[in-house]
Amino acid sequence: MHDLAIVGAGPAGMAAALAVAEAGFSVVVVDEQARAGGQIFRRPPEAWGERHGTYRPYTWARDLIERFEDHPGIKTHFRSTVFGVLRDRDRSEHAVFDVAVSTPVGGQRITSRRLLLATGAYDMPVAFPGWTLPGVMTAGAVQSLLKSQKVLAGKRIVLVGSHPIQLILAGQLLDAGAEIVEIALARDMPGLVEMVRSLPAIPGHVSIFSEGLRALAKIARHRVPISRRTVVSEAVSKDNMLDVRLSQVDRDWKKTGINHTVEADVLVLGYGFTPSTELARQVGCDLIWNSVGGGWTVSHDTGFQSSAPDVFVAGEPTGVAGAERAWAEGHMAGLAIAASLGATIPPVALAQARRRLTGSARFAGVMQAMFAPRRAALAELSRQEETVICRCETIRNGKIEKTLQNNPFIQSASAVKLECRSGMGPCQGRYCEATVAARVAEVRKASIEASGYFNAHLPVKPVPLQDYRDIGGE
Ligand SMILES: Cc1cc2nc3c(=O)[nH]c(=O)nc-3n(C[C@H](O)[C@H](O)[C@H](O)COP(=O)(O)OP(=O)(O)OC[C@H]3O[C@@H](n4cnc5c(N)ncnc54)[C@H](O)[C@@H]3O)c2cc1C
């Protein structure tokens, strides 16, 4: 039995693991990736003989990864997926968790006294005609290929979206030899008022801003055209290439009707990130709607304990706010977990952790406000009858609208799922939930928040059936 099981070895999971292990408790960490670092610090395969990747502009990453990997009190399972968590309240006054894990050699049960969900985020899905075509990829996927495999997703690339990751990624792709045909940003460049409002975010984050400026300089040097107030509205496959149709939009990202088409072999979407909350849902944590934080986030107290007893949360599941914030939250959650296990936390350590949280919140708040997605406008891109909404079950927009028309009692995204299977495939709705909820909101003249979220069941991710047999139990 471990004192703490952590799902996710990103900045949040690593920081929490260290705080708990340094207090003398046993920690086990499970991650789907091959090495620690999470989405942001993806590293080349171990077999290449390089311990580290490039972590710029996060100067603390190298030290965090080394201390995490070298700590004798932290056990790790990589290339392993947590597909559900079972809780047995009868065995002690606290919950005892049975964490169901799919490993490369079969299913395993890990038992622990506390559970921390540091599961990160995934690229925000945006449905439009052609979004399921080969060659249409998300920013995170293209960047992961580059960072961990040193592979360029394509040669002629067009980037669309609203998230600053697109500019950083453009710089990285140019360095790797790609031709960027165009960068289409949904928003305008920040005006003077916005720039003044963002000043409080700068102290302590100069290196992050410099990284952005470096990327912009590179884009200018390569004379890459940047279109403002432009969104993608369609992709069509033609002779192994994509015709990407871009549309002009107003301040609210509503189409104003002027279009142009660019030809590329890869279209990269980067409208933001969505918190990974499927395990939190399955284990019974309460969620809160936070549009600028990426959508549904896990509710928690000041020590990052969720509404489910002994279940803690840190990093992007509490709202997408960047690596620095994830690190600060993980550290604070780790101190709170150690305290709940009986450790005495020196007040000075707590005060320092609180200061880090405050500093990172300033930066995150400015970034979230500046790059907030216009959800209704993005959902509008999927209005054509034939547009695929649920790619796992191939459910098209026409079917969802008909379901809502024929069933006036349906008021929630979950009810749409039960009626027409949108969200019932292997991704368990991660890629259609936002669009389905937006459609319910629009038809029922309610908010997206009121449309709710899909419930999550074990397995929250697809795993071989044999892994169920391996974990045994009733
Ligand atoms: C693909 C991608 C690329 C990104 N690139 C950037 C970037 O360049 N710059 C930037 O500022 N931000 C980037 N972000 C945002 C980034 O997620 C955060 O800034 C930061 O990494 C958050 O840290 P975290 O610890 O909360 O989560 P993460 O770093 O995302 O770590 C979460 C970990 O949990 C693991 N995990 C999740 N579910 C399970 C499960 N069921 N079983 C086992 N393991 C699981 C994942 O494999 C992952 O390693 C990116 C996000 C994504 C999704």
XYZ file of C-alpha atoms and ligand atoms in Angstrom:
527
model
C 0.000 0.000 0.000
C 1.382 3.401 -1.002
C 0.693 6.594 0.905
C -0.055 8.458 -2.315
C -0.832 7.501 -5.909
C -0.426 10.246 -8.519
C -1.795 10.163 -12.041
C 0.418 12.342 -14.257
C 4.153 13.114 -14.208
C 3.924 16.658 -15.565
C 5.106 19.690 -13.579
C 2.128 19.361 -11.183
C 2.552 15.632 -10.519
C 6.333 15.844 -10.141
C 6.195 18.819 -7.727
C 3.578 17.074 -5.562
C 5.465 13.768 -5.570
C 8.613 15.495 -4.327
C 6.817 17.393 -1.542
C 5.211 14.171 -0.251
C 8.301 11.950 -0.675
C 10.503 14.541 1.037
C 8.151 14.375 4.028
C 8.979 10.659 4.255
C 5.913 9.056 2.611
C 5.817 6.522 -0.216
C 4.621 7.768 -3.587
C 3.755 5.975 -6.824
C 3.326 7.915 -10.066
C 1.664 6.589 -13.235
C 1.949 8.257 -16.654
C 1.051 7.242 -20.199
C 4.214 8.784 -21.577
C 7.593 7.082 -21.718
C 9.346 9.597 -19.450
C 8.560 12.225 -16.834
C 7.920 15.821 -17.914
C 4.279 15.961 -18.945
C 3.073 17.622 -22.115
C 5.276 20.658 -21.886
C 8.615 18.969 -21.138
C 8.413 16.097 -23.589
C 11.792 14.455 -24.004
C 13.424 12.278 -26.657
C 13.290 8.485 -26.075
C 15.688 7.143 -23.400
C 17.350 4.945 -26.039
C 18.735 8.060 -27.753
C 20.963 8.568 -24.720
C 19.854 12.160 -24.019
C 18.643 12.673 -20.460
C 17.090 16.082 -21.158
C 15.155 17.881 -23.870
C 14.900 21.640 -24.371
C 12.926 23.264 -21.578
C 13.243 26.932 -22.561
C 11.944 29.253 -21.081
C 11.344 27.222 -17.892
C 14.677 27.435 -16.058
C 13.447 25.273 -13.145
C 12.427 22.255 -15.264
C 15.781 20.463 -15.397
C 16.214 20.516 -11.620
C 12.601 19.400 -11.034
C 12.951 16.434 -13.409
C 16.308 15.353 -11.957
C 15.125 15.536 -8.332
C 11.941 13.637 -9.271
C 13.775 10.890 -11.142
C 16.501 10.483 -8.522
C 14.274 10.384 -5.420
C 14.326 6.887 -3.853
C 10.856 7.355 -2.295
C 9.109 7.814 -5.659
C 8.143 4.738 -7.673
C 7.116 5.265 -11.297
C 5.117 3.373 -13.934
C 5.526 4.857 -17.419
C 3.754 3.886 -20.668
C 0.882 3.014 -18.335
C -2.693 4.306 -18.384
C -4.939 4.712 -15.364
C -8.356 3.636 -16.634
C -10.360 3.979 -13.455
C -10.250 4.315 -9.681
C -12.178 2.231 -7.192
C -12.576 3.224 -3.590
C -13.023 0.950 -0.585
C -14.270 2.934 2.409
C -14.620 -0.122 4.684
C -10.932 -0.789 5.036
C -10.042 2.294 7.137
C -11.507 5.568 8.379
C -10.049 7.143 5.248
C -10.704 5.923 1.747
C -8.377 3.330 0.275
C -8.005 3.655 -3.450
C -7.593 0.830 -5.930
C -6.144 2.446 -9.015
C -6.706 0.364 -12.179
C -3.687 0.614 -14.453
C -3.049 -0.747 -17.936
C 0.694 -1.382 -18.227
C 2.741 -2.758 -21.163
C 2.656 -6.178 -19.436
C -1.046 -6.208 -18.505
C -3.436 -4.846 -15.902
C -2.354 -3.929 -12.386
C -4.048 -2.655 -9.237
C -2.196 -0.041 -7.222
C -3.506 0.675 -3.734
C -3.000 3.974 -1.943
C -4.237 6.050 0.989
C -4.460 9.298 -0.987
C -4.963 10.043 -4.673
C -3.727 13.044 -6.667
C -5.090 13.679 -10.149
C -2.522 15.719 -12.104
C -3.752 14.606 -15.497
C -3.067 17.814 -17.468
C -5.041 18.930 -20.492
C -5.591 18.111 -24.149
C -5.961 20.233 -27.275
C -9.351 21.940 -27.451
C -11.309 20.192 -30.210
C -12.997 22.392 -32.829
C -15.329 20.733 -35.346
C -15.727 22.142 -38.890
C -16.130 20.526 -42.315
C -12.950 18.510 -42.932
C -11.535 18.518 -39.380
C -11.236 14.724 -39.407
C -9.160 14.575 -42.624
C -5.607 13.201 -42.599
C -3.245 16.160 -42.318
C -5.479 18.112 -39.937
C -3.652 18.018 -36.599
C -3.633 19.830 -33.268
C -0.822 22.087 -32.041
C -0.016 19.773 -29.129
C 0.320 16.745 -31.410
C 2.579 18.556 -33.887
C 4.726 19.896 -31.059
C 4.923 16.499 -29.337
C 6.188 14.899 -32.557
C 8.828 17.574 -32.852
C 9.951 17.526 -29.216
C 9.938 13.814 -28.517
C 10.701 12.297 -31.953
C 12.298 15.233 -33.802
C 9.789 14.589 -36.591
C 8.209 17.348 -38.692
C 4.490 16.710 -39.214
C 4.675 18.130 -42.753
C 6.514 20.427 -45.079
C 3.961 23.093 -46.039
C 2.086 24.061 -42.916
C -0.744 26.444 -42.075
C -1.433 27.287 -38.428
C -4.840 28.514 -37.264
C -6.178 29.366 -33.835
C -6.050 31.844 -31.024
C -3.672 30.381 -28.447
C -0.132 31.784 -28.051
C 1.206 28.229 -28.467
C 0.744 28.777 -32.235
C 3.429 31.479 -32.315
C 5.885 29.445 -30.197
C 5.180 26.380 -32.344
C 5.664 28.391 -35.548
C 9.141 29.386 -34.306
C 9.975 25.747 -33.514
C 8.690 24.529 -36.904
C 10.724 27.183 -38.757
C 13.846 26.095 -36.831
C 13.166 22.517 -37.910
C 12.957 23.513 -41.597
C 9.213 23.707 -42.248
C 7.653 26.198 -44.630
C 4.810 28.050 -42.914
C 2.363 29.265 -45.516
C 0.233 31.331 -43.165
C -0.664 31.861 -39.523
C -4.350 32.726 -39.106
C -5.241 34.153 -35.689
C -8.864 34.496 -34.618
C -8.173 37.588 -32.559
C -6.511 40.922 -33.235
C -2.994 41.727 -32.094
C -3.179 43.103 -28.521
C -3.995 46.839 -28.457
C -2.461 49.438 -26.130
C -5.102 49.000 -23.400
C -4.652 45.236 -23.383
C -0.875 45.612 -23.228
C -1.125 47.944 -20.238
C -3.521 45.504 -18.551
C -0.997 42.695 -19.045
C 1.857 44.535 -17.284
C 1.197 42.913 -13.848
C 1.951 39.527 -15.445
C 5.514 40.449 -16.392
C 7.378 40.381 -13.028
C 8.850 36.877 -12.603
C 7.876 35.871 -16.144
C 10.328 37.834 -18.262
C 11.806 34.683 -19.812
C 8.350 33.549 -21.009
C 7.640 36.911 -22.649
C 11.122 36.927 -24.249
C 10.444 33.480 -25.700
C 7.282 34.862 -27.342
C 9.155 37.863 -28.737
C 11.913 35.586 -30.073
C 9.294 33.508 -31.893
C 7.668 36.645 -33.365
C 11.068 37.892 -34.600
C 11.695 34.546 -36.309
C 8.268 34.629 -37.968
C 8.983 38.150 -39.244
C 12.446 37.138 -40.521
C 10.913 34.302 -42.546
C 8.231 36.714 -43.833
C 5.407 34.381 -42.747
C 2.045 36.083 -43.395
C -0.054 36.503 -40.254
C -3.790 37.061 -40.846
C -5.724 38.575 -37.973
C -9.430 38.070 -37.199
C -9.350 34.942 -39.349
C -10.634 31.448 -38.548
C -10.592 28.152 -40.395
C -13.985 27.264 -41.847
C -13.298 24.238 -44.049
C -10.580 21.801 -45.153
C -10.843 19.805 -48.381
C -8.511 17.003 -49.410
C -7.012 17.413 -52.912
C -4.102 15.445 -54.476
C -2.533 14.537 -51.115
C -2.761 18.177 -50.071
C -5.356 20.194 -48.182
C -7.222 23.214 -49.452
C -7.758 25.202 -46.281
C -10.499 27.808 -46.401
C -9.967 30.731 -44.041
C -12.723 33.223 -43.205
C -12.567 36.757 -41.916
C -14.355 37.301 -38.580
C -15.376 40.205 -36.360
C -14.285 40.825 -32.745
C -16.605 38.036 -31.554
C -15.204 35.665 -34.193
C -18.444 35.714 -36.182
C -17.831 35.281 -39.910
C -18.034 38.471 -41.952
C -18.010 36.596 -45.229
C -14.629 37.312 -46.832
C -12.757 34.065 -47.519
C -9.467 32.976 -48.970
C -7.954 29.525 -49.528
C -4.408 28.313 -48.860
C -2.831 25.021 -49.872
C -0.870 23.025 -47.296
C -0.041 19.448 -46.415
C -0.698 20.003 -42.701
C -3.284 22.202 -40.999
C -2.501 22.840 -37.330
C -5.365 23.804 -34.977
C -4.568 25.718 -31.778
C -7.629 27.290 -30.168
C -6.573 26.368 -26.625
C -6.627 23.428 -24.226
C -9.311 21.513 -22.334
C -8.643 20.138 -18.818
C -8.455 16.316 -18.589
C -11.128 15.649 -15.988
C -12.343 12.176 -16.959
C -10.783 10.440 -13.925
C -12.025 13.187 -11.592
C -15.551 12.669 -12.965
C -15.312 8.906 -12.616
C -14.144 9.120 -8.986
C -16.980 11.544 -8.120
C -15.341 15.000 -7.853
C -17.563 18.062 -8.357
C -16.786 20.109 -11.462
C -17.115 23.859 -12.101
C -17.577 25.541 -15.483
C -14.664 27.900 -16.226
C -14.645 28.928 -19.868
C -11.349 30.872 -19.786
C -9.758 27.980 -17.865
C -10.602 25.569 -20.684
C -14.113 24.361 -19.794
C -15.080 21.988 -16.969
C -12.573 22.133 -14.087
C -12.323 20.294 -10.776
C -13.549 22.173 -7.710
C -11.091 22.176 -4.775
C -10.161 23.888 -1.494
C -7.000 25.917 -0.745
C -5.027 22.694 -0.217
C -6.243 21.350 -3.595
C -8.452 18.687 -2.016
C -11.454 17.989 -4.236
C -15.016 17.405 -3.034
C -14.292 13.630 -3.038
C -12.647 12.626 0.271
C -8.845 12.140 0.048
C -8.801 12.944 -3.682
C -6.552 15.906 -4.527
C -6.111 17.682 -7.837
C -3.370 19.930 -9.278
C -2.315 21.496 -12.557
C -4.492 21.860 -15.627
C -7.580 19.958 -14.294
C -8.149 22.981 -12.024
C -8.034 25.284 -15.087
C -5.506 25.589 -17.916
C -2.970 28.120 -16.651
C 0.483 27.059 -17.864
C 3.420 25.085 -16.542
C 4.478 27.548 -13.848
C 1.038 27.501 -12.256
C 0.878 23.690 -12.541
C 4.213 23.423 -10.698
C 3.013 25.810 -7.933
C -0.301 23.956 -7.511
C 1.403 20.564 -7.413
C 3.794 21.781 -4.724
C 0.947 23.162 -2.570
C -1.155 20.016 -3.076
C 1.877 17.926 -2.042
C 2.272 19.890 1.208
C -1.464 19.509 1.954
C -1.340 15.761 1.249
C 1.724 15.326 3.487
C -0.114 17.227 6.244
C -3.198 15.015 5.809
C -0.945 11.967 6.232
C 0.393 13.317 9.535
C 3.443 15.439 8.613
C 4.052 18.809 10.223
C 4.572 21.450 7.548
C 6.728 24.410 8.658
C 4.723 27.670 8.339
C 7.568 29.190 6.311
C 7.226 26.436 3.664
C 3.476 27.065 3.443
C 3.966 30.827 3.138
C 6.489 30.340 0.323
C 4.133 27.961 -1.511
C 1.307 30.524 -1.213
C 3.541 33.270 -2.643
C 4.358 31.079 -5.658
C 0.676 30.439 -6.218
C -0.115 34.144 -6.121
C 2.694 35.029 -8.574
C 1.670 32.348 -11.047
C -2.025 33.301 -10.740
C -1.269 36.866 -11.895
C 0.374 35.609 -15.072
C -2.262 32.938 -15.704
C -5.138 35.399 -15.197
C -3.769 37.823 -17.787
C -3.121 35.064 -20.337
C -6.555 33.491 -19.834
C -8.359 36.804 -20.275
C -6.322 37.716 -23.353
C -6.740 34.423 -25.210
C -10.211 33.326 -24.056
C -11.974 31.246 -26.730
C -15.263 32.505 -28.215
C -17.067 29.213 -27.771
C -20.335 30.061 -29.506
C -18.463 31.231 -32.634
C -16.287 28.093 -32.695
C -19.357 25.873 -32.316
C -20.992 27.753 -35.215
C -18.287 26.330 -37.546
C -19.912 22.882 -37.283
C -23.425 23.954 -38.334
C -23.600 22.129 -41.685
C -25.729 18.974 -41.630
C -22.921 16.675 -42.796
C -20.197 17.927 -40.428
C -18.922 15.145 -38.180
C -19.255 16.063 -34.493
C -18.432 12.743 -32.780
C -15.531 11.270 -34.748
C -15.479 7.948 -32.842
C -19.120 7.066 -33.650
C -19.371 9.196 -36.832
C -22.325 11.222 -35.557
C -23.009 14.239 -37.772
C -24.461 17.602 -36.870
C -27.748 16.802 -38.673
C -28.338 13.841 -36.350
C -27.687 15.905 -33.225
C -30.040 18.678 -34.362
C -32.722 16.120 -35.282
C -32.325 14.473 -31.861
C -32.912 17.833 -30.180
C -35.907 18.639 -32.429
C -37.555 15.228 -31.916
C -36.966 15.128 -28.147
C -38.003 18.439 -26.589
C -37.390 17.021 -23.081
C -33.630 16.721 -23.790
C -31.878 19.574 -21.993
C -28.351 18.256 -21.421
C -25.303 17.030 -23.321
C -25.495 13.709 -21.448
C -29.075 13.133 -22.641
C -27.983 13.729 -26.264
C -25.253 11.138 -25.728
C -27.762 8.541 -24.488
C -30.126 9.238 -27.367
C -27.753 9.262 -30.335
C -24.385 7.818 -29.128
C -22.364 10.996 -29.578
C -19.593 10.609 -26.978
C -19.921 6.827 -26.561
C -16.825 5.859 -28.561
C -13.267 5.165 -27.444
C -12.444 8.827 -26.625
C -15.485 8.903 -24.310
C -16.612 12.283 -25.575
C -13.360 14.207 -25.071
C -13.613 15.425 -28.682
C -17.338 16.095 -29.041
C -18.582 17.128 -25.616
C -17.931 20.856 -26.133
C -19.709 20.967 -29.502
C -22.665 18.871 -28.315
C -23.069 21.087 -25.220
C -22.876 24.232 -27.341
C -25.560 22.863 -29.701
C -27.871 22.029 -26.746
C -27.287 25.544 -25.353
C -28.082 27.152 -28.693
C -31.256 25.139 -29.416
C -32.604 25.366 -25.842
C -31.524 29.025 -25.483
C -29.513 28.162 -22.363
C -25.858 28.516 -21.351
C -23.193 25.946 -22.215
C -22.738 25.500 -18.470
C -26.407 24.545 -18.107
C -25.964 21.881 -20.810
C -23.629 20.041 -18.412
C -21.002 17.446 -19.141
C -20.806 13.782 -20.063
C -20.531 11.388 -17.139
C -17.394 9.255 -17.100
C -17.297 5.538 -16.401
C -14.546 2.991 -15.969
C -12.685 2.543 -18.354
C -12.126 6.254 -18.914
C -9.679 5.393 -21.707
C -9.623 2.412 -24.070
C -7.528 -0.510 -22.734
C -7.245 -4.202 -23.689
C -10.042 -6.348 -22.211
C -7.400 -8.620 -20.716
C -6.366 -5.796 -18.358
C -9.778 -6.061 -16.679
C -9.215 -9.743 -16.089
C -5.743 -9.032 -14.707
C -6.940 -6.544 -12.102
C -9.489 -9.103 -10.881
C -12.051 -8.293 -8.187
C -15.808 -8.307 -8.363
C 0.135 18.358 -26.201
C 0.315 19.590 -25.367
C 1.398 20.461 -25.595
C 1.575 21.592 -24.801
N 2.618 22.452 -25.055
C 2.737 23.583 -24.321
C 3.762 24.543 -24.605
O 4.549 24.395 -25.514
N 3.831 25.653 -23.841
C 2.979 25.862 -22.788
O 3.101 26.871 -22.090
N 2.002 24.965 -22.502
C 1.855 23.857 -23.248
N 0.844 23.001 -22.979
C 0.012 23.258 -21.812
C 0.647 22.363 -20.735
O -0.185 21.267 -20.569
C 0.942 22.995 -19.379
O 1.545 24.204 -19.460
C 1.700 22.051 -18.411
O 2.353 20.995 -19.025
C 0.699 21.574 -17.414
O 1.278 20.731 -16.489
P 0.437 19.604 -15.761
O 1.373 18.933 -14.813
O -0.819 20.175 -15.232
O -0.004 18.608 -16.903
P 0.806 17.844 -18.039
O 2.139 18.393 -18.250
O -0.121 17.774 -19.175
O 0.968 16.384 -17.412
C -0.115 15.515 -17.263
C 0.361 14.098 -17.467
O -0.701 13.228 -17.116
C -0.636 12.096 -17.961
N -1.962 11.470 -17.938
C -3.167 12.056 -18.167
N -4.164 11.157 -18.026
C -3.571 9.982 -17.697
C -4.071 8.665 -17.398
N -5.388 8.392 -17.388
N -3.177 7.683 -17.123
C -1.839 7.946 -17.107
N -1.315 9.173 -17.372
C -2.173 10.165 -17.642
C -0.217 12.646 -19.309
O 0.438 11.656 -20.085
C 0.726 13.789 -18.913
O 2.089 13.410 -18.979
C 0.662 21.864 -23.761
C -0.424 20.993 -23.544
C -0.608 19.884 -24.344
C -1.815 19.010 -24.097
